[in-house]
PDB file of C-alpha atoms and ligand atoms in Angstrom:
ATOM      1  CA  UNK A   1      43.468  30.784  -6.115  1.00  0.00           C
ATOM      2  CA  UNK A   2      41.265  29.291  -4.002  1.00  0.00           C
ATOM      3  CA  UNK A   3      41.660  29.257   0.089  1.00  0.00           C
ATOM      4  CA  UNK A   4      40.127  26.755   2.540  1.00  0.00           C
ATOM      5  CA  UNK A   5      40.141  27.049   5.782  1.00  0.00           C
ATOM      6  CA  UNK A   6      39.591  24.193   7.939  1.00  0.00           C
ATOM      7  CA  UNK A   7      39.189  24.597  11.568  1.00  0.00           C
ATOM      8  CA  UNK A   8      41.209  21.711  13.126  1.00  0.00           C
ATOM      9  CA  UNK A   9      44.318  19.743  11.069  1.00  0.00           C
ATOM     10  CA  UNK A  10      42.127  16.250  11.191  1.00  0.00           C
ATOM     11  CA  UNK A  11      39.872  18.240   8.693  1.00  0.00           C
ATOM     12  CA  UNK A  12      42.149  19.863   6.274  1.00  0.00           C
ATOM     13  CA  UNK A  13      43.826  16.328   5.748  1.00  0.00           C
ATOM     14  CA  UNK A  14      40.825  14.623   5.087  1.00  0.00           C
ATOM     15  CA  UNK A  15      39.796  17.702   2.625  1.00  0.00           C
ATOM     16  CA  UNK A  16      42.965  17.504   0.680  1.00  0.00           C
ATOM     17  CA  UNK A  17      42.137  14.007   0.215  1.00  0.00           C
ATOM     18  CA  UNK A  18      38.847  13.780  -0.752  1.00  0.00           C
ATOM     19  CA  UNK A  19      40.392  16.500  -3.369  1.00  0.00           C
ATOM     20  CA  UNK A  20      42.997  14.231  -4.532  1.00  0.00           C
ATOM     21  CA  UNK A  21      41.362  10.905  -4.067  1.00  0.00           C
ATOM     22  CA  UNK A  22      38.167  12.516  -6.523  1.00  0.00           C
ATOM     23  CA  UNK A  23      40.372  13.594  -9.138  1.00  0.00           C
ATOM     24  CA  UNK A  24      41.845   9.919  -9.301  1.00  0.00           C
ATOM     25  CA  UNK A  25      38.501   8.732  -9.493  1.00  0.00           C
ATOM     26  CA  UNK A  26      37.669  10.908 -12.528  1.00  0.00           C
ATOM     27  CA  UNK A  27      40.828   9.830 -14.423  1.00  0.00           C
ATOM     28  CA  UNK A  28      41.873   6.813 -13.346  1.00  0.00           C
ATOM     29  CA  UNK A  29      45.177   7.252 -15.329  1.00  0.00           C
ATOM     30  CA  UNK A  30      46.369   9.839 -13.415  1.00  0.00           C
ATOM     31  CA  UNK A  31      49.666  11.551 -13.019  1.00  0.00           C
ATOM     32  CA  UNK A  32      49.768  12.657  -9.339  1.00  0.00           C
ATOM     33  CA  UNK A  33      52.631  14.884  -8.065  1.00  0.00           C
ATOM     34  CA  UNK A  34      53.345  14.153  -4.598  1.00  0.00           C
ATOM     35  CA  UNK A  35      55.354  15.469  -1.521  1.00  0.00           C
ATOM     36  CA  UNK A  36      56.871  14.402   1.537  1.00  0.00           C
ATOM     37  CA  UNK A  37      56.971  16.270   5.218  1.00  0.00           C
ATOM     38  CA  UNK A  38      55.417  15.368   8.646  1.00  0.00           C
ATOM     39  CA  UNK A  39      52.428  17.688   6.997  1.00  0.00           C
ATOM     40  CA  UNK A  40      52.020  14.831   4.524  1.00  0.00           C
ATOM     41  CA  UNK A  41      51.847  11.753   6.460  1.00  0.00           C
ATOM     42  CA  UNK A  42      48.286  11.859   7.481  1.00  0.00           C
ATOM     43  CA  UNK A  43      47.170  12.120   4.020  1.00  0.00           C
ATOM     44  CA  UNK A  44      48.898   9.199   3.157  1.00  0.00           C
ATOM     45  CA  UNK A  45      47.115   7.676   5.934  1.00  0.00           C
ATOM     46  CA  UNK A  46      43.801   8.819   4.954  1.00  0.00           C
ATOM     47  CA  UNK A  47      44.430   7.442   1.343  1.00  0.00           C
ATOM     48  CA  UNK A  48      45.477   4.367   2.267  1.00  0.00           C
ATOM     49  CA  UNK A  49      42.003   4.215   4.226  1.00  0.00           C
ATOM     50  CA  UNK A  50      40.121   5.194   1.203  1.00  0.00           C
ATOM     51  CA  UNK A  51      41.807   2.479  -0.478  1.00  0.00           C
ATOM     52  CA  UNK A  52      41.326   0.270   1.700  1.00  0.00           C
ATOM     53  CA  UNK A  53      37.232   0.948   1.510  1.00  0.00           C
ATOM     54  CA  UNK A  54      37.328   0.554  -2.087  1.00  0.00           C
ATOM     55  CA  UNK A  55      37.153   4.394  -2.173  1.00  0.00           C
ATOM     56  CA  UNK A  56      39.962   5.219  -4.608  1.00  0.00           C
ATOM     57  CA  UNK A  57      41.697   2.800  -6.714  1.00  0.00           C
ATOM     58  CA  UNK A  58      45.632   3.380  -7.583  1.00  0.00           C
ATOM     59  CA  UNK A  59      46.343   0.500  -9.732  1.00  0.00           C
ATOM     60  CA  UNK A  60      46.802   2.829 -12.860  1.00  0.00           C
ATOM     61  CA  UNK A  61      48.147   5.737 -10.989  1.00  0.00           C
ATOM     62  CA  UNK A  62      51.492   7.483 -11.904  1.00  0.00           C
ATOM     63  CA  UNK A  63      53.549   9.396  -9.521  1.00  0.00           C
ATOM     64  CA  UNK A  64      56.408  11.964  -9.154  1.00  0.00           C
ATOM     65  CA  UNK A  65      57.982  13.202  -5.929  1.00  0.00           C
ATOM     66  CA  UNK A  66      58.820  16.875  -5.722  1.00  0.00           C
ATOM     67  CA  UNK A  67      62.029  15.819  -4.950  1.00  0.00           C
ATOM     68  CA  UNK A  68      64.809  13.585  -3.146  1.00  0.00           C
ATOM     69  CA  UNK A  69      67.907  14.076  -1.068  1.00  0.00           C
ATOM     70  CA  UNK A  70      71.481  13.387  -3.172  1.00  0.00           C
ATOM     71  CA  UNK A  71      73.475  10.941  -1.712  1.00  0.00           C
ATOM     72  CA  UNK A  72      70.651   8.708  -0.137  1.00  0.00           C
ATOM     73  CA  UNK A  73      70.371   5.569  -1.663  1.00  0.00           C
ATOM     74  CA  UNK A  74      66.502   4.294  -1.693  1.00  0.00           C
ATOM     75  CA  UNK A  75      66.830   1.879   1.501  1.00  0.00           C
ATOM     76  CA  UNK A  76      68.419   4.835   3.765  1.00  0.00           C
ATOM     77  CA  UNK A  77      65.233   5.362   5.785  1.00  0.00           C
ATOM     78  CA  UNK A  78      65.660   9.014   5.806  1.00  0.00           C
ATOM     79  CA  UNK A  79      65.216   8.638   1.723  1.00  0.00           C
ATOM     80  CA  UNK A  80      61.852  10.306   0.551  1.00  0.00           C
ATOM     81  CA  UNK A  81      61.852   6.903  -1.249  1.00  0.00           C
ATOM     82  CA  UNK A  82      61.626   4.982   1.946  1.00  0.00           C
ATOM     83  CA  UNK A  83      59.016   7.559   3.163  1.00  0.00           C
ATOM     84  CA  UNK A  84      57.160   7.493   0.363  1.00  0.00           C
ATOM     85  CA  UNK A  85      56.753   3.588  -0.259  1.00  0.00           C
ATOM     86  CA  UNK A  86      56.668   3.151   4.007  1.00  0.00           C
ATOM     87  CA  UNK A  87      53.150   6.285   4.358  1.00  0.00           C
ATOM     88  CA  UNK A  88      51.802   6.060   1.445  1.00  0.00           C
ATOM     89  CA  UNK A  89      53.256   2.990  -1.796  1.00  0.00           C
ATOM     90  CA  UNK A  90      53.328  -0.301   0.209  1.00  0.00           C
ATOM     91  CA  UNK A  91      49.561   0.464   1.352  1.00  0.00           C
ATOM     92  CA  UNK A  92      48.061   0.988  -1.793  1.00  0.00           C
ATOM     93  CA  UNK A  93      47.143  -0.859  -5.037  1.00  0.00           C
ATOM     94  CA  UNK A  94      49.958   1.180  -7.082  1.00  0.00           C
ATOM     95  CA  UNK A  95      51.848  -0.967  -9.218  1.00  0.00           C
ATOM     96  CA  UNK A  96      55.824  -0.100  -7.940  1.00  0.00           C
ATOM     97  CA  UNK A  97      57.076   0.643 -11.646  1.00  0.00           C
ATOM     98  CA  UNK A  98      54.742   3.846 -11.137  1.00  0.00           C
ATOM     99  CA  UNK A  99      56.052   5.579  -8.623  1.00  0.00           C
ATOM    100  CA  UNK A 100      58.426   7.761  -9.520  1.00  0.00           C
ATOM    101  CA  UNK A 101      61.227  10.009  -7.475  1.00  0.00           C
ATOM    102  CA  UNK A 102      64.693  11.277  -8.571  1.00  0.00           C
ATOM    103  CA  UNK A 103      67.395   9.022  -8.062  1.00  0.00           C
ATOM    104  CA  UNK A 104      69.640  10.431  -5.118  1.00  0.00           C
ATOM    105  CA  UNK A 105      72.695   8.442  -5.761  1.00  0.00           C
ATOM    106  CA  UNK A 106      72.532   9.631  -9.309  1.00  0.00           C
ATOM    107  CA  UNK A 107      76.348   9.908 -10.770  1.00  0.00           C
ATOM    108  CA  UNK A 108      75.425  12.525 -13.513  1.00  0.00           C
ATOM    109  CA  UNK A 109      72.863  15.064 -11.433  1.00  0.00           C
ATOM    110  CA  UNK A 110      72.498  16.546 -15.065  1.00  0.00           C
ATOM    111  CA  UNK A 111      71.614  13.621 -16.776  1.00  0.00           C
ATOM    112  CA  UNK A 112      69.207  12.370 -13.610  1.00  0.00           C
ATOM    113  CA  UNK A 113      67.269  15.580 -13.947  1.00  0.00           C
ATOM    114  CA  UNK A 114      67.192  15.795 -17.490  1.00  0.00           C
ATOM    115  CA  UNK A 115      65.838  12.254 -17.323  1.00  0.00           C
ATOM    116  CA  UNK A 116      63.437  13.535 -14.982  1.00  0.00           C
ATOM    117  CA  UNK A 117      62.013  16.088 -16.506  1.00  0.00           C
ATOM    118  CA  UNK A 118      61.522  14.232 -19.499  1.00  0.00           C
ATOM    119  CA  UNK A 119      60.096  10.937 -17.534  1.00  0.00           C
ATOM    120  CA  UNK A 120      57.013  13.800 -16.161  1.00  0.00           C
ATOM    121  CA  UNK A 121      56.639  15.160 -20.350  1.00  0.00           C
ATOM    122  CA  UNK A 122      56.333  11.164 -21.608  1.00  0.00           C
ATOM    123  CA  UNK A 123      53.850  10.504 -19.283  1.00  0.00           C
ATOM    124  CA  UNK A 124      51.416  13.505 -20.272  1.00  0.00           C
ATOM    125  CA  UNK A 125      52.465  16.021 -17.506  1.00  0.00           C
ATOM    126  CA  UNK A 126      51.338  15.903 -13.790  1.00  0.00           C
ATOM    127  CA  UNK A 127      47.344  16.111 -13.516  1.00  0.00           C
ATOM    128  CA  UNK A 128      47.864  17.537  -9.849  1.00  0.00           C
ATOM    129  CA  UNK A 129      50.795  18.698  -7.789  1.00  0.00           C
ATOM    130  CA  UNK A 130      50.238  18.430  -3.958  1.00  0.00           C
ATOM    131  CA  UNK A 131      52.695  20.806  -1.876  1.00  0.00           C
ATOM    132  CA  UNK A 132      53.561  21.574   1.562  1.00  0.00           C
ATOM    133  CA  UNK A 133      55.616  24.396   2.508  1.00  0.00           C
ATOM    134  CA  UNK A 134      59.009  24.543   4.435  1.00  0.00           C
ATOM    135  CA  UNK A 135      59.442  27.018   7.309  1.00  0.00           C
ATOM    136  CA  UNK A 136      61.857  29.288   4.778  1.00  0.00           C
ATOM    137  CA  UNK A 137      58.758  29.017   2.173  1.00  0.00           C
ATOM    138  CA  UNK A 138      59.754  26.560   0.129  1.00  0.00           C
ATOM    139  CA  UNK A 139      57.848  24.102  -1.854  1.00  0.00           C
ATOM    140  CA  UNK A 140      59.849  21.004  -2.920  1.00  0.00           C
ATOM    141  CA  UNK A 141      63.246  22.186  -2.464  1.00  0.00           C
ATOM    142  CA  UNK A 142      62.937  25.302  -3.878  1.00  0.00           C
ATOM    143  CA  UNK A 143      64.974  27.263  -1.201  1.00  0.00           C
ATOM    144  CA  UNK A 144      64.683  31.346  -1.654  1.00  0.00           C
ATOM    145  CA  UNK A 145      65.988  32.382  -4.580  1.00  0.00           C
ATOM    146  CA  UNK A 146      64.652  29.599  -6.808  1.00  0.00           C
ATOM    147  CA  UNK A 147      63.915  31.187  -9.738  1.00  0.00           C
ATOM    148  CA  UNK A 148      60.124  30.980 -11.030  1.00  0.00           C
ATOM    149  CA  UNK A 149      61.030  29.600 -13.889  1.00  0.00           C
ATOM    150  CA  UNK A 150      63.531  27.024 -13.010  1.00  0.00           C
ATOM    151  CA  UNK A 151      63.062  23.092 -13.586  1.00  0.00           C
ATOM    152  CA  UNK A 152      64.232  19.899 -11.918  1.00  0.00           C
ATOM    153  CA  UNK A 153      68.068  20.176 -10.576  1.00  0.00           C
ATOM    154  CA  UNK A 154      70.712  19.768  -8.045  1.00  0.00           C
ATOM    155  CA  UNK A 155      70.484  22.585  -5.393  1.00  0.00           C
ATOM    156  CA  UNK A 156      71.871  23.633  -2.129  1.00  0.00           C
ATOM    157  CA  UNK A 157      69.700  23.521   0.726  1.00  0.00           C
ATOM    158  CA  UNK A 158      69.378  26.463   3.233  1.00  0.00           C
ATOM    159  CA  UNK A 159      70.282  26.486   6.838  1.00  0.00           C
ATOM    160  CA  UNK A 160      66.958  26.888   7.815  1.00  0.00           C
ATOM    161  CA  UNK A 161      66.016  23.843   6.115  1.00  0.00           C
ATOM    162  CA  UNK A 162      68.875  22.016   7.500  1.00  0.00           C
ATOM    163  CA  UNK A 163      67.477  22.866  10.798  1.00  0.00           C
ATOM    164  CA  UNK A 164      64.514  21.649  10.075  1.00  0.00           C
ATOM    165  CA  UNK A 165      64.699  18.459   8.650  1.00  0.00           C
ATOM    166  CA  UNK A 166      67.865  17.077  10.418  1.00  0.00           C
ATOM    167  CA  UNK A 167      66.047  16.566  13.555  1.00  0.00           C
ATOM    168  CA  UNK A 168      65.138  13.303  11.243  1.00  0.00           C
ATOM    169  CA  UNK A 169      68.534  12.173  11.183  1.00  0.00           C
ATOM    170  CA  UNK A 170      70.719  10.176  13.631  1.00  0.00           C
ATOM    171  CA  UNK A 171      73.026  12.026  13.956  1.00  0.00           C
ATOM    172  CA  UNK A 172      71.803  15.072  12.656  1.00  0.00           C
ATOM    173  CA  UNK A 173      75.312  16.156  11.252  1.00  0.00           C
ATOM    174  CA  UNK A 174      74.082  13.296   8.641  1.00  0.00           C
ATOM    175  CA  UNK A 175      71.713  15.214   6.678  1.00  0.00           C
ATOM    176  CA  UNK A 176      72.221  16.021   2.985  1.00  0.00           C
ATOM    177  CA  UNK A 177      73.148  19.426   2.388  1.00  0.00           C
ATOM    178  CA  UNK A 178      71.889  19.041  -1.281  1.00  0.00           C
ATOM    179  CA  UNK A 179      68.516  17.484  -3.140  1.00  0.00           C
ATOM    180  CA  UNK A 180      67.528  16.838  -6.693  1.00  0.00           C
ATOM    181  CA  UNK A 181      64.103  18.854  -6.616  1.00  0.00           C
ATOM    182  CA  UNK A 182      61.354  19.826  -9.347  1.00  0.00           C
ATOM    183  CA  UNK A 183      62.182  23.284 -10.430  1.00  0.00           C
ATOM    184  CA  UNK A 184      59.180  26.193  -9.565  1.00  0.00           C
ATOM    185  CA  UNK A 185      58.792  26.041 -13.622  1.00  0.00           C
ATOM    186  CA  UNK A 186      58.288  22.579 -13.493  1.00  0.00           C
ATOM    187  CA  UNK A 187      55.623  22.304 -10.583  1.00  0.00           C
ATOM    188  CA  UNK A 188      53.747  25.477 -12.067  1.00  0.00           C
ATOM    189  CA  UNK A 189      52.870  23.144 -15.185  1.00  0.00           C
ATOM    190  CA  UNK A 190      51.197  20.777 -13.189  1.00  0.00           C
ATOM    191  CA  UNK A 191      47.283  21.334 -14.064  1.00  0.00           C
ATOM    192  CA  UNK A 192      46.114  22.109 -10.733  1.00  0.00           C
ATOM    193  CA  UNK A 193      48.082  22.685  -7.662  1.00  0.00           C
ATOM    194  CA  UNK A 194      46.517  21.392  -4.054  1.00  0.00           C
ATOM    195  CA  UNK A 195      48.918  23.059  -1.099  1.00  0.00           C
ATOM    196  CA  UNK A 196      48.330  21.900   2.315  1.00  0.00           C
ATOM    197  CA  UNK A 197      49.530  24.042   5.355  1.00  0.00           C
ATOM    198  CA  UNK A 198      48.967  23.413   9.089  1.00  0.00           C
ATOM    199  CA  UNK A 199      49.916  23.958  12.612  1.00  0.00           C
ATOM    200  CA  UNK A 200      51.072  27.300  14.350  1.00  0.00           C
ATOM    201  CA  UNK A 201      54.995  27.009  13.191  1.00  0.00           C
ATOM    202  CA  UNK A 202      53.228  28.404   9.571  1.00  0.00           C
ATOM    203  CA  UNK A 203      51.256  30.689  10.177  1.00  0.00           C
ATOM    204  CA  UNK A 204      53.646  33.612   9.117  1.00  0.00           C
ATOM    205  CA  UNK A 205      54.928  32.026   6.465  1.00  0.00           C
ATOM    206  CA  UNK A 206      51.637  30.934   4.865  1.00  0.00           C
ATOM    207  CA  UNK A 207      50.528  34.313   4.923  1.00  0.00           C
ATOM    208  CA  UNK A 208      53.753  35.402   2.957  1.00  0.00           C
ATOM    209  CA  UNK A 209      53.153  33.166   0.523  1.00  0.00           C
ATOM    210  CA  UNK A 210      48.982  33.090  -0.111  1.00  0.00           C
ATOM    211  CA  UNK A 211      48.938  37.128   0.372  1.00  0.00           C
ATOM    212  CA  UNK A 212      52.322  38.310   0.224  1.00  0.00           C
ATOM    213  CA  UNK A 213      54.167  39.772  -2.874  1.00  0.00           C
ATOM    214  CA  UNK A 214      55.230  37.237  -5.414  1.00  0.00           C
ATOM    215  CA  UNK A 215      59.025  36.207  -4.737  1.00  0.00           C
ATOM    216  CA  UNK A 216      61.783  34.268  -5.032  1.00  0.00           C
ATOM    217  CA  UNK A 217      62.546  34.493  -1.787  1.00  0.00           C
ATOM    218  CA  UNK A 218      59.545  32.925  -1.031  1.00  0.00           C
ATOM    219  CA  UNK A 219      58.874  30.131  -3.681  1.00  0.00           C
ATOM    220  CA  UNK A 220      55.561  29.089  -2.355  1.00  0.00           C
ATOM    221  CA  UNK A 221      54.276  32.553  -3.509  1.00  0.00           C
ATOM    222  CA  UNK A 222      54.314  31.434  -6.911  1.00  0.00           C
ATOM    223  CA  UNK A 223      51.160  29.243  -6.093  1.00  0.00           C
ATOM    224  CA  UNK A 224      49.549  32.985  -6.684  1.00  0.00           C
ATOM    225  CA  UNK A 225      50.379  32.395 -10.046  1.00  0.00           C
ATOM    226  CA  UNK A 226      49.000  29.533 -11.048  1.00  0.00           C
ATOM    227  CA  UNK A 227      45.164  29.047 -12.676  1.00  0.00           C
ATOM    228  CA  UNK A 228      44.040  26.429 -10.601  1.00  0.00           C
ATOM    229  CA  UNK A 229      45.263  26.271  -7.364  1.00  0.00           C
ATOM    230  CA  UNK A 230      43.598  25.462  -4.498  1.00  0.00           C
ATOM    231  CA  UNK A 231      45.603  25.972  -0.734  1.00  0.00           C
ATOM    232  CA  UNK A 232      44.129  24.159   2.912  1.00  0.00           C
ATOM    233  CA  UNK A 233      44.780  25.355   5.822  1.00  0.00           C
ATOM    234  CA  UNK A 234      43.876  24.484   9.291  1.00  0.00           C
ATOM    235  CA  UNK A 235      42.513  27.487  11.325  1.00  0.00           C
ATOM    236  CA  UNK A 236      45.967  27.919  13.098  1.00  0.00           C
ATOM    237  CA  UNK A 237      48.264  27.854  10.651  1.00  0.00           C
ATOM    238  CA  UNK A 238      45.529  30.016   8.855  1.00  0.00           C
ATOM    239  CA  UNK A 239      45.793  32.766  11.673  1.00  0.00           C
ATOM    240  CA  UNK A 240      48.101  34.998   9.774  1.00  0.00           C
ATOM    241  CA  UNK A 241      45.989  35.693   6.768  1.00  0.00           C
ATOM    242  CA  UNK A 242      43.642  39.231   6.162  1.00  0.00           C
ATOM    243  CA  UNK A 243      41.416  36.769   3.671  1.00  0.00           C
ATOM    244  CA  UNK A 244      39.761  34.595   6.426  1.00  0.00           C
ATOM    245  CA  UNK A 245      36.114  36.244   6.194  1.00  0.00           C
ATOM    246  CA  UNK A 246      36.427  35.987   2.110  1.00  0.00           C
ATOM    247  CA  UNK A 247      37.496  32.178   2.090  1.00  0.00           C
ATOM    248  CA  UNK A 248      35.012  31.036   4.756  1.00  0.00           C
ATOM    249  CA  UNK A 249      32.316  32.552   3.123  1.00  0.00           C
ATOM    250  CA  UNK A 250      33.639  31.386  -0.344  1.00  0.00           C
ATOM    251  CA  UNK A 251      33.936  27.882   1.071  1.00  0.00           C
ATOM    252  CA  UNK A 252      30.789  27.538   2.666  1.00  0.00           C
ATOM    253  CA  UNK A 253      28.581  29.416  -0.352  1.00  0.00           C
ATOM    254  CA  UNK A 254      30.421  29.169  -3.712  1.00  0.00           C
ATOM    255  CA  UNK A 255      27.968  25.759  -5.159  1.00  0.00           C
ATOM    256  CA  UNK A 256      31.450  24.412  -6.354  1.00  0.00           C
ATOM    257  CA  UNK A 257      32.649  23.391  -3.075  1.00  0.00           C
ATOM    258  CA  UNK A 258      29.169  21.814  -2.014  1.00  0.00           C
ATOM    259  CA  UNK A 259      30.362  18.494  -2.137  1.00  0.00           C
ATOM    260  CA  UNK A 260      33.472  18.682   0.177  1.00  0.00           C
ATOM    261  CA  UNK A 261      31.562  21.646   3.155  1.00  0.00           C
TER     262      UNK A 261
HETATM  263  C1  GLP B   1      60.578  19.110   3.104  1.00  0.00           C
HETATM  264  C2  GLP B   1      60.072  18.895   1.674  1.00  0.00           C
HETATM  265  C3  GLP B   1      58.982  19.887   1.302  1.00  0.00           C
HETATM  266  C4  GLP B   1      57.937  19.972   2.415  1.00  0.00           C
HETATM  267  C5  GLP B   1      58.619  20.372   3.708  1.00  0.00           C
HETATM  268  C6  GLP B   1      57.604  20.595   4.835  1.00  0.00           C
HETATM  269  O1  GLP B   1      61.484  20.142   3.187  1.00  0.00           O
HETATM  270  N1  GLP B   1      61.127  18.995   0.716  1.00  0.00           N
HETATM  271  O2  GLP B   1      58.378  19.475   0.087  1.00  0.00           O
HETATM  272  O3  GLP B   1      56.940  20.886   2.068  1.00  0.00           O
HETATM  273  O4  GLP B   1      59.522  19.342   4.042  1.00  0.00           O
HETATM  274  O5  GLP B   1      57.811  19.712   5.888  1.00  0.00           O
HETATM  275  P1  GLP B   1      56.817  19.548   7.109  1.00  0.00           P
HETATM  276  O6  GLP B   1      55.510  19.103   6.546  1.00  0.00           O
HETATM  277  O7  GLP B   1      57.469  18.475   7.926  1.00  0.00           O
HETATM  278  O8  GLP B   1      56.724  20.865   7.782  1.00  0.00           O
END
């Protein structure tokens, strides 16, 4: 696993997508796993700048959101639908019929995930999975307890993530207690795994999950199991970890990262 440590937020965005927007650029047919959160919007930004400048080109890109609240339909603004095609799908070249997210006012939640699951296999798998992380450690909606080898389903969110997210939702009381989400299984497939963390509010649970034991009760510590994973931090959200000396010097010597110092 690979750890970069950015010193301010402005820097681990544009990092993550330079990472992202490269990989595109090396296969334009690329399956790209993507995620929603405040975290996430300024990398939507920054990619929409990119393709604005002719810097990455999405017109053959396919995507699949981590996941999507049940009972939503796609117009409810607090969808990850609507927040997906309002940060980061009506600003790009993608061609609609790519995008892809679980359907949240899916009668048969077996069948939708299923469906799902099989949507990611027919397309080749998911080149690379960008995460965040909730404050409970999840990634997608992987609450604890998610077992590592679970795949896309129904699940029951946590209170902690309740409290988090509702602060979205007018009234708050409104939120979804329950999401269709990728399964740990299925985002540990992807081929490579880019996590972005930031900001104070996760710095102890970052370092639970980058240097803490693997555990369900902490999904995002399964990133420590995957072969090519590479997680950004910002230097506060970074403060937490006992690995700082290790990844700045990795960062700023190992040749494979020349390109992005
Ligand atoms: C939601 C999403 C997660 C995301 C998390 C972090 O819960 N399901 O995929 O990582 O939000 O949100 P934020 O970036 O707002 O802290």
């Amino acid at each position: 696993m690979d750890v970069i440590i950015r010193p301010d937020t402005a820097s681990a965005v544009k990092l993550t997508a330079r990472l992202i927007a490269d990989a595109i650029n090396a296969k334009p047919d690329f399956k790209l796993g993507l995620a929603t959160g405040g975290t996430m919007e300024a990398v939507y930004a920054e990619l929409a700048a990119m393709n604005r400048a002719g810097q990455v080109d999405f017109s053959l890109v396919r995507t699949f959101n981590l996941d999507e609240y049940i009972g939503l339909p796609a117009d409810d603004p607090n969808s990850y639908r609507y927040y997906m095609n309002h940060h980061l799908f009506d600003h790009v070249n993608i061609d609609p019929r790519n995008t892809h997210l679980p359907d949240g006012m899916a009668t048969d939640e077996e069948a939708e995930a299923e469906a799902y699951e099989a949507a990611m296999a027919d397309a080749g798998g998911i080149d690379l999975q960008l995460l965040g992380i909730g404050n409970d450690g999840h990634i997608g909606f992987n609450e604890p307890l998610s077992s590592f080898s679970s795949r896309t389903s129904a699940r029951y969110l946590t209170p902690e993530t309740y409290r988090q997210n509702c602060v979205y939702f007018n009234p708050p009381e409104s939120m979804p207690r329950r999401a269709f989400t990728m399964g740990v299984g299925t985002i540990l497939d992807a081929r490579r795994i880019v996590m972005l963390i930031t900001g104070s509010r996760k710095a102890a649970i970052a370092a639970r999950a980058i240097e803490g034991p693997l555990t369900s009760m902490v999904t995002g510590s399964a990133v420590q199991l995957h072969p090519d994973a590479v997680v950004i931090l910002d230097a506060e959200a970074a403060a937490g970890l006992t690995c700082r000396e290790y990844c700045d010097d990795a960062f700023n010597n190992d040749p494979k990262w020349a390109a992005y110092r």
